[in-house]
Coordinates of C-alpha atoms in Angstrom, one line a residue:
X1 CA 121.3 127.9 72.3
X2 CA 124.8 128.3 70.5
X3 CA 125.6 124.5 70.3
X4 CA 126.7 123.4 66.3
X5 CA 124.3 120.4 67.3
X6 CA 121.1 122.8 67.3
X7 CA 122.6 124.9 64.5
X8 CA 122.4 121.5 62.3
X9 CA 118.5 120.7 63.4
X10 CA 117.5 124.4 62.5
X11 CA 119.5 124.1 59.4
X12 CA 117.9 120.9 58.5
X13 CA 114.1 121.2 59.9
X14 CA 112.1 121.3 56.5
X15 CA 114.3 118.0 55.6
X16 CA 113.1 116.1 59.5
X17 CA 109.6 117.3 59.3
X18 CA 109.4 115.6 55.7
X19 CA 110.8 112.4 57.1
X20 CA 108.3 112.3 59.6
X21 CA 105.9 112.3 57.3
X22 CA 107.2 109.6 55.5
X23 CA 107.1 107.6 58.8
X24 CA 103.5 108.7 59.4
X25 CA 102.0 107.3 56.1
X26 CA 102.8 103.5 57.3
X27 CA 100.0 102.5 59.0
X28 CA 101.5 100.5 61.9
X29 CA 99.2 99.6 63.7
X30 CA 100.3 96.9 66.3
X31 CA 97.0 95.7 67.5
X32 CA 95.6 94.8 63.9
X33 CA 97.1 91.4 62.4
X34 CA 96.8 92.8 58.9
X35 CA 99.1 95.5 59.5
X36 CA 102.1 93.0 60.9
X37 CA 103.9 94.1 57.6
X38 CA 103.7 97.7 58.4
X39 CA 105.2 97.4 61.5
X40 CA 107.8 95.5 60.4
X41 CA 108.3 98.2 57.2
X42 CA 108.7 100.7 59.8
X43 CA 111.2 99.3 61.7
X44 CA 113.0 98.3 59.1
X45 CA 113.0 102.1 58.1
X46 CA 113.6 103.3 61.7
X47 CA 117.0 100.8 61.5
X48 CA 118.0 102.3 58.4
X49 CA 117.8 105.8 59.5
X50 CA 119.7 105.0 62.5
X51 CA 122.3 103.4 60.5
X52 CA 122.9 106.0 58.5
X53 CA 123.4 109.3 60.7
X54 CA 126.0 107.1 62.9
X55 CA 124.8 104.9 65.3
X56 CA 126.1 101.6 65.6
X57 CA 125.2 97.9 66.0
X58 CA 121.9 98.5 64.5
X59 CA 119.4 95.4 64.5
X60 CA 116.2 94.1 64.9
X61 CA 115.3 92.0 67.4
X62 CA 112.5 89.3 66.9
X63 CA 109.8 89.1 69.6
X64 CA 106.4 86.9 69.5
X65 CA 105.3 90.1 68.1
X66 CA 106.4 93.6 66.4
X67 CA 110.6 93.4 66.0
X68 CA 112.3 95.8 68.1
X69 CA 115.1 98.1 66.6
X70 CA 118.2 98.5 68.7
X71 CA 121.4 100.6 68.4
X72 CA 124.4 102.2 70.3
X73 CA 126.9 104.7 70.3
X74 CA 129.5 103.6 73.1
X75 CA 132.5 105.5 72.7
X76 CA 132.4 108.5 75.5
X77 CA 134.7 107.3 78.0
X78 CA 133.9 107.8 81.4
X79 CA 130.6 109.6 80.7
X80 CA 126.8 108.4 81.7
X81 CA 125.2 106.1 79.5
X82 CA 121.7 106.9 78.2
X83 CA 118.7 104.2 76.9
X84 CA 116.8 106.2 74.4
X85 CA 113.0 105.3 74.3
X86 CA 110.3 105.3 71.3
X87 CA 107.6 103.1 70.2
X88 CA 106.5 103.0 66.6
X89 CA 103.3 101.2 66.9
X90 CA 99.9 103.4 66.7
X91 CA 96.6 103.2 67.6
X92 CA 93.8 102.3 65.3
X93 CA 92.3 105.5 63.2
X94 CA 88.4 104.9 64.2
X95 CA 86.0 106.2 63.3
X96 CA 87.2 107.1 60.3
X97 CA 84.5 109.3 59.4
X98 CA 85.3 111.9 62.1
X99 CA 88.9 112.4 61.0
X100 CA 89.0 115.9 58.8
X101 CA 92.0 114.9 56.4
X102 CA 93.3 111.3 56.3
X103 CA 94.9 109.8 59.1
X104 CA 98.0 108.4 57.6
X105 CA 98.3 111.5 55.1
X106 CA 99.9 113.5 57.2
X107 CA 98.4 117.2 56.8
X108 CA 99.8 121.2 58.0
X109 CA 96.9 123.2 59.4
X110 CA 97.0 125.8 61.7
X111 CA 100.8 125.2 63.2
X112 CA 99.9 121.4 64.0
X113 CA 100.8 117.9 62.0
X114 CA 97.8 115.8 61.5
X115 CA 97.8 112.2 61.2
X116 CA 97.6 109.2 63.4
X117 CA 100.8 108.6 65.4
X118 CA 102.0 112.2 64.9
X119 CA 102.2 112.8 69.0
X120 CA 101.9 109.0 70.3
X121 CA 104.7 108.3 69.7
X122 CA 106.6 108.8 66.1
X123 CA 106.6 112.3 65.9
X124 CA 108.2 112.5 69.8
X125 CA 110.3 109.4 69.1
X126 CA 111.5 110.8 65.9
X127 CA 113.1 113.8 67.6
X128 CA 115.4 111.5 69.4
X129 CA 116.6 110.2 66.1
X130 CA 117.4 114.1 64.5
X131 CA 118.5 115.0 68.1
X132 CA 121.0 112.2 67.5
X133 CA 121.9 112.9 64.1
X134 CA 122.5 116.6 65.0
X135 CA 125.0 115.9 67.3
X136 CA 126.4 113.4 65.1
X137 CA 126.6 115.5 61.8
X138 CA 127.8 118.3 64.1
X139 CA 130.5 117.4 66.0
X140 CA 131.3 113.6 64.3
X141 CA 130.4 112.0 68.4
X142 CA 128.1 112.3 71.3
X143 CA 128.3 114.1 74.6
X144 CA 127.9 110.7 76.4
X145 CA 126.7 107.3 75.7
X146 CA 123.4 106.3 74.6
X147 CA 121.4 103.0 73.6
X148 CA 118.5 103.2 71.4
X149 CA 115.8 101.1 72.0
X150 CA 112.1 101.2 69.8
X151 CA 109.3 98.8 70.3
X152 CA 106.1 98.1 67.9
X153 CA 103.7 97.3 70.5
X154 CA 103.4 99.8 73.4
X155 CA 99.9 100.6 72.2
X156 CA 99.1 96.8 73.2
X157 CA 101.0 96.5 76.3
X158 CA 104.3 95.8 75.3
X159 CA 105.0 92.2 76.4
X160 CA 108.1 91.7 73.6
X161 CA 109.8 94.7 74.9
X162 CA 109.2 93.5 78.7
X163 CA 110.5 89.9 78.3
X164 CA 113.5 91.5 76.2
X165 CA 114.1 93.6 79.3
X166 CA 113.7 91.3 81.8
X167 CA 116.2 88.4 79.8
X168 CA 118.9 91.0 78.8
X169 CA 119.9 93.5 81.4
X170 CA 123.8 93.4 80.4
X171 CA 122.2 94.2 76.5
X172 CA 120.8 97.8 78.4
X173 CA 123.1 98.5 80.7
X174 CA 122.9 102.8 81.3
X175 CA 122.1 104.6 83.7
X176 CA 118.8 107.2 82.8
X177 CA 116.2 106.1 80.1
X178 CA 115.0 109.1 78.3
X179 CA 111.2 108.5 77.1
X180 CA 109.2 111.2 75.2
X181 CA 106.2 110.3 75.3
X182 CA 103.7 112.8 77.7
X183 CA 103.0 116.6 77.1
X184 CA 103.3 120.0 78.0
X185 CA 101.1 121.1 80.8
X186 CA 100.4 124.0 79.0
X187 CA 101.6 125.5 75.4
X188 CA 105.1 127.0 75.9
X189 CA 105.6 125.5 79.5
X190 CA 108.3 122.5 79.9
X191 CA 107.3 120.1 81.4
X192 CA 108.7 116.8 83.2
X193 CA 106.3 114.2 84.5
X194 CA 107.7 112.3 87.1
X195 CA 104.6 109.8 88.2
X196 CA 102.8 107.7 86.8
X197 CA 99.5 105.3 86.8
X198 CA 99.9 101.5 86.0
X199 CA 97.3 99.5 84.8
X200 CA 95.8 95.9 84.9
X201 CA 93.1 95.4 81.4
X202 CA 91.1 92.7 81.9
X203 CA 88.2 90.7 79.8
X204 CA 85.2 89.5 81.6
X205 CA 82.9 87.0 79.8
X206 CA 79.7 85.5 81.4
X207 CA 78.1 82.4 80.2
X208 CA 74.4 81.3 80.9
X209 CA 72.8 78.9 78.2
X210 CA 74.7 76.2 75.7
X211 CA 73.7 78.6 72.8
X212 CA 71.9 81.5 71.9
X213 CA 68.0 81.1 72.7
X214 CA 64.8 82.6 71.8
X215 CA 63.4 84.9 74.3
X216 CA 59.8 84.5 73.7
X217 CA 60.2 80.8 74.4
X218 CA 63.2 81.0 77.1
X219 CA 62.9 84.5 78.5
X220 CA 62.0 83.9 82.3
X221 CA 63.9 80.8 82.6
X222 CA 66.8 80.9 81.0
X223 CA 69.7 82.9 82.6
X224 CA 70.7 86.5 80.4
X225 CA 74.8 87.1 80.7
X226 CA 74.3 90.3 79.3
X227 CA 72.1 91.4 82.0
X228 CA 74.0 89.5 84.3
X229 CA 77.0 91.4 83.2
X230 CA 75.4 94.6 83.5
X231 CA 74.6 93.7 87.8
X232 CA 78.6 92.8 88.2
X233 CA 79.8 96.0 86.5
X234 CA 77.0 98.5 88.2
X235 CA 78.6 96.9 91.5
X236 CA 82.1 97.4 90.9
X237 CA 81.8 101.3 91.5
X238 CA 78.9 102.9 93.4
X239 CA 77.7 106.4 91.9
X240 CA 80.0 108.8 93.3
X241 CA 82.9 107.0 91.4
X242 CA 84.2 105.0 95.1
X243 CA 85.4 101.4 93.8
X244 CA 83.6 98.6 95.6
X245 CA 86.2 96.1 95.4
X246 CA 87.3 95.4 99.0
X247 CA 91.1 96.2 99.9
X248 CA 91.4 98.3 96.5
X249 CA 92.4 101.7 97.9
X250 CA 94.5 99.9 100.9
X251 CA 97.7 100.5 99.4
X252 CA 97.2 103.8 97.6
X253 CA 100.1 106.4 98.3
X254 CA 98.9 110.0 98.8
X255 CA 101.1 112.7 97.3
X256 CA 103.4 114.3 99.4
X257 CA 102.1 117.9 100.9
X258 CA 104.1 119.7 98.7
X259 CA 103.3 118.1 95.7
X260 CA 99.8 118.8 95.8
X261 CA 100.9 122.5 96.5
X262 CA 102.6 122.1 93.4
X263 CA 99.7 121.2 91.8
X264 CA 96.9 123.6 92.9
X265 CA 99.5 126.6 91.4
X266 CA 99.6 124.9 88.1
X267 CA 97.7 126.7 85.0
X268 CA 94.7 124.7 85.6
X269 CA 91.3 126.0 84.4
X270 CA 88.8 123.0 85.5
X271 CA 85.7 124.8 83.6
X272 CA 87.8 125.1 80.3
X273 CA 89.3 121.6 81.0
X274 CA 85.5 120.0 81.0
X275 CA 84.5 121.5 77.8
X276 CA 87.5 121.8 75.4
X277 CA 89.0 118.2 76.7
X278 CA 86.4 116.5 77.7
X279 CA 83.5 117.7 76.2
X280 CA 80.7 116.5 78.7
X281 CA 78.5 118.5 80.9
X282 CA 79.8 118.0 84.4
X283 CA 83.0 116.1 85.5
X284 CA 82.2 113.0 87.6
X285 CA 84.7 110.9 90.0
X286 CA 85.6 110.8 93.9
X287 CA 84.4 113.7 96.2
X288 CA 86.8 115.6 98.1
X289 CA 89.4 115.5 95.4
X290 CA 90.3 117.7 92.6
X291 CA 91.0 116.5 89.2
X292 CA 94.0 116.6 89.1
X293 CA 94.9 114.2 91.8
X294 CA 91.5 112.3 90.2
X295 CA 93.5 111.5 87.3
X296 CA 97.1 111.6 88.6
X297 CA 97.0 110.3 92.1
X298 CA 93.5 107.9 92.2
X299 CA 93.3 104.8 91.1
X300 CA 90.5 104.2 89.1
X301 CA 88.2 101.6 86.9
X302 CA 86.3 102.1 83.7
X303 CA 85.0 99.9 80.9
X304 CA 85.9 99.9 77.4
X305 CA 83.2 97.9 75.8
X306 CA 81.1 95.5 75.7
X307 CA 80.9 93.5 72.5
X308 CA 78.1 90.8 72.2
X309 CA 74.6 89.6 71.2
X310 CA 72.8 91.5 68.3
X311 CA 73.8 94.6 67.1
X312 CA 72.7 94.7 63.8
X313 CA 70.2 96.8 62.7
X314 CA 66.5 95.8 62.8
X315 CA 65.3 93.6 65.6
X316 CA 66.3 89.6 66.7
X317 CA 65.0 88.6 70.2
X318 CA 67.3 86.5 71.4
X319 CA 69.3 85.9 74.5
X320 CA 72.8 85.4 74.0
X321 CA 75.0 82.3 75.3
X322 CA 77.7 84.6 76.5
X323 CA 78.3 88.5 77.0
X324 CA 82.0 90.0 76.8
X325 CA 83.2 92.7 78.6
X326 CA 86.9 95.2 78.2
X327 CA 87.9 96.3 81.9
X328 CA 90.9 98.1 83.2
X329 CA 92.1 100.0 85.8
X330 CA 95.0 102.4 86.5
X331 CA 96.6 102.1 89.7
X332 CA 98.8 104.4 91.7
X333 CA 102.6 104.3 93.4
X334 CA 102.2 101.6 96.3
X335 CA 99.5 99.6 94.4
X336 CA 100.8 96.4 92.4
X337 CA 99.0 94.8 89.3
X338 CA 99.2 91.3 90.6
X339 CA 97.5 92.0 94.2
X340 CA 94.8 94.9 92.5
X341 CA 93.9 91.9 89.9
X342 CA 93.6 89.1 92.3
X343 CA 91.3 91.7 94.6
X344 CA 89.2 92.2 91.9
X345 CA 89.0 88.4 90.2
X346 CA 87.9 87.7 93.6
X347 CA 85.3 90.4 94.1
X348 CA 84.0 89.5 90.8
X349 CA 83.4 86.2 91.6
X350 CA 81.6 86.8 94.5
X351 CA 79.2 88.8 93.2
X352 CA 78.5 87.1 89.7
X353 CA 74.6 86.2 89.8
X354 CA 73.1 83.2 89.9
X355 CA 72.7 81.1 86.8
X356 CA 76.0 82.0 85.1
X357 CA 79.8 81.1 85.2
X358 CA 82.2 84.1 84.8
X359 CA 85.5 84.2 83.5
X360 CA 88.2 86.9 84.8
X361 CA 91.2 87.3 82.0
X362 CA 94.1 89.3 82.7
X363 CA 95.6 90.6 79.2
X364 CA 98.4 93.0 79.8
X365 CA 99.4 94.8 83.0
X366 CA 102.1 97.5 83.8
X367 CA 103.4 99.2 86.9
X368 CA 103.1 102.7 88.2
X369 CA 105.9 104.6 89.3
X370 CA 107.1 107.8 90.8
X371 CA 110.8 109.3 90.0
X372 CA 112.6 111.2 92.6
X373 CA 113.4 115.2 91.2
X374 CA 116.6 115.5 93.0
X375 CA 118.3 112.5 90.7
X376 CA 121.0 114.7 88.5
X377 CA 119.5 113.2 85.2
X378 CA 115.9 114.9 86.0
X379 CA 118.0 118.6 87.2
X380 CA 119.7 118.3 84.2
X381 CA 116.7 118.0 81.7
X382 CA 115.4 120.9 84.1
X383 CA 118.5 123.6 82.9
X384 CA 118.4 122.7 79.3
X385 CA 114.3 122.8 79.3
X386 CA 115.1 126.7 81.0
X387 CA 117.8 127.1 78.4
X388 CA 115.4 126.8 75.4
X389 CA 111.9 127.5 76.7
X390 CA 113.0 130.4 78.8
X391 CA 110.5 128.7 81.9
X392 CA 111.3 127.3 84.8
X393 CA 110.0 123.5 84.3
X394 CA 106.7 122.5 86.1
X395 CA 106.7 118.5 87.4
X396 CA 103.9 116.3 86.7
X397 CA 102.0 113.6 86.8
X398 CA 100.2 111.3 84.0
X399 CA 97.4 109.6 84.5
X400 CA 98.2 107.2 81.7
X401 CA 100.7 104.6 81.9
X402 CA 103.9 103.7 80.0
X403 CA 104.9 100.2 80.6
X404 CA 108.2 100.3 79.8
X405 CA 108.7 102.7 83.0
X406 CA 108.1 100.1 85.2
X407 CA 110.1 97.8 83.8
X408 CA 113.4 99.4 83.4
X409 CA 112.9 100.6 86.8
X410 CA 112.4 97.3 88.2
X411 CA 114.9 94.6 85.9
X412 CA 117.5 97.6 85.3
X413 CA 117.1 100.4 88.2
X414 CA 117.0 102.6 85.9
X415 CA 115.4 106.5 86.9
X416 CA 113.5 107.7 83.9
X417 CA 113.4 110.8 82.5
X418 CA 109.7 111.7 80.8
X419 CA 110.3 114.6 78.8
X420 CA 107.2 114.8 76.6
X421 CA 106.0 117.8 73.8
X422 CA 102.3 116.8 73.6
X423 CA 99.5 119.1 74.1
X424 CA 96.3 118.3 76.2
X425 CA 94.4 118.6 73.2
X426 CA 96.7 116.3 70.9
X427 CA 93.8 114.3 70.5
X428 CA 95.7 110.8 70.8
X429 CA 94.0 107.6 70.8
X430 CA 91.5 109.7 68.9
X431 CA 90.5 111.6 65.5
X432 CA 92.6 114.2 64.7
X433 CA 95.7 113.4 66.6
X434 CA 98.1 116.3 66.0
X435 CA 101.8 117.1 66.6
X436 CA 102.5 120.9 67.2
X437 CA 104.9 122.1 64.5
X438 CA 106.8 124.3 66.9
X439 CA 107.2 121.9 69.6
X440 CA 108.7 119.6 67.2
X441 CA 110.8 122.0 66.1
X442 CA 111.8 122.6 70.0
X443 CA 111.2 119.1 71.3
X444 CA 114.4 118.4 69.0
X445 CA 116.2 121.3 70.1
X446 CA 115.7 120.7 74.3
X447 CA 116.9 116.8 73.5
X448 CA 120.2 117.9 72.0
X449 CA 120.4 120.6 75.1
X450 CA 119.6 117.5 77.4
X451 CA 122.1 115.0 76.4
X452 CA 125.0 117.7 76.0
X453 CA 124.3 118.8 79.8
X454 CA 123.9 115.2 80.8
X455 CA 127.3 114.5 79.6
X456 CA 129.2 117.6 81.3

């Protein structure tokens, strides 16, 4: 690429990769009370940075949570306007003792940036900021019009960002949302995901007896919610991975003919993808699919923990008043959060055993969502993907789910456009999350190619 724009971010790399670092060593952590400060530290950081390479009308904006940080550039006439997506916020670094170098000491080995954050989503949000300020420094405007919006609490379902999206349409007004925060299919390969899974995460807690009781004296009487929980969970899925609830899978759409196609000639090694990313010894889930409609196209249900009782070491025989368990489940185009969560508080209810009360808690939800490829937005990110990757690009689907999708889709109608630079084996949510130097490097480059051919 011969733009000035892309000239000025390979001119300037060492200085963006630093900067990323700095951004990496806060430890914002949204879900953690104790790091409320760091969040707000880097947002106040993020606001600065975006007032100084240009943009304008920078500000926070106060939720019941993590501040958002705003900003516009508004001065192309009669060219598209873009909404510029990012979250700060991370995940929590446990277990600690599994991570090789620090996790907010960000660390260079073997062509990849370590530290927590440094794919989901600072690194990939940061690019948006140096694509911006390339174009900026270069030419002193943009090709078109873009919004900037950042949120501190994606990682905990983003309920600020959704409220401020639902109260102040006229505040977003654009037409494309550009969020990078998905992957590569494969190193070198661009990649566009257009689809994908929402989510409903749930807390079931099960009461039996007033207080905690002795099981020597009670045990055979009194009711156990822990084993009690254990009976509801075991028949919420049978053992082929088929969801019990009734209705579930009523309103699942199937991918189109073609789209599976698509999928099967993908680079897709199922053997390497059980042992290198998942690490178990067989793969599990619904027969007759493969896994990549498992995970892209299937809805599914899985429990996250199950905090309780006594865990500490030694031994205490008791049975506990109440047992707590962490539920969600990822739903697919067609399938709505409200309807799947009512289907299951029901079904729960039902078969809750005798002896206990159960409680169904909803505690954040999102929708899925599926982008038509033909919009220009999503053929234009395709040529300037071509332009510095030398591929054609491959569409996706992600089995995770980005909240925010939904809801610019549904309060703004906005198309989104999910241009991500993450590896399969990025390791977020997990030790040793890594950002890939290169793509970086080339995440920042295909941005500034995107916007310029977006505002031909």
């Amino acid at each position: 690429m011969s733009s000035p724009a892309v000239a000025f971010a390979q001119a300037n790399h060492t200085r963006f990769l630093e900067e990323l670092k700095e951004l990496l060593r806060i430890p914002s952590i949204s879900t953690l009370p104790e790091h409320a400060a760091d969040c707000r530290k880097t947002a106040e950081k993020l606001a600065a940075e975006l007032k100084r390479i240009g943009m304008e009308n920078v500000r926070l904006i106060e939720t019941k949570g993590h501040p958002l940080v705003c900003a516009d550039w508004l001065h192309a006439a009669a060219k598209p306007t873009a909404l510029m997506y990012g979250h700060y916020d991370v995940q929590p670094a446990d277990p600690l003792d599994e991570w090789h170098t620090p996790p907010f000491e960000p660390t260079e080995r073997n062509g990849n940036l370590y530290a927590r954050g440094a794919v989901d989503d600072k690194g990939q949000m940061y690019m948006h900021v140096k694509a911006l300020e390339s174009l900026l420094a270069a030419g002193g405007k943009l090709p078109l019009n873009v919004r900037v919006l950042l949120e501190g609490e994606e990682e905990v379902g983003g309920e600020g960002i959704a409220a401020y999206v639902a109260m102040k349409p006229a505040d977003l007004k654009a037409d494309f949302a550009l969020i990078s925060d998905t992957e590569l299919f494969a190193p070198g390969l661009p990649t566009l995901c257009v689809g994908l899974r929402g989510m409903i995460y749930t807390e079931l807690e099960v009461r039996g007896a007033k207080t905690d009781l002795h099981s020597g004296m009670y045990g055979g009487a009194a009711p156990n919610p822990f084993v009690a929980l254990a009976q509801i969970i075991a028949g919420l899925k049978d053992r082929e991975g088929k969801i019990l609830i009734p209705g579930f899978y009523d309103d699942v759409e199937a991918p189109s003919a073609e789209e599976l196609a698509a999928w099967k000639s993908l680079p897709f090694d199922e053997e390497h993808y059980r042992e290198t990313e998942v690490g178990s010894k067989q793969l599990v889930g619904e027969a007759g699919y493969s896994v990549l409609e498992r995970t892209w196209a299937r809805p599914t249900l899985e429990v996250h923990g199950m905090p309780g009782g006594f865990i500490g070491a030694g031994a205490k025989t008791v049975i506990p008043a109440k047992a707590l368990a962490k539920i969600s489940m990822r739903l697919v185009p067609n399938m709505t959060p409200a309807k799947s969560f009512a289907q299951y508080k029901a079904y729960v209810e039902e078969i809750t055993p005798a002896g206990v009360e159960v409680s169904v808690r909803l505690i954040h939800q999102g929708d899925p969502c599926l982008i038509p490829v033909d919009n220009p937005y999503i053929q234009a990110a395709t040529k300037a993907l071509h332009e510095v990757w030398g591929k054609d690009t491959v569409f996706i689907r992600s089995g995770g789910s980005i909240p925010i999708v939904g809801d610019l889709d549904r309060h703004l109608g906005l198309p989104s456009v999910m241009m991500g630079f993450g590896l399969p084996d990025d390791n977020l949510h997990a030790p040793n999350e890594k950002f890939n130097l290169e793509n970086f490097r080339l995440g920042i480059q295909s941005v500034i190619g995107f916007l310029e051919e977006a505002g031909k």
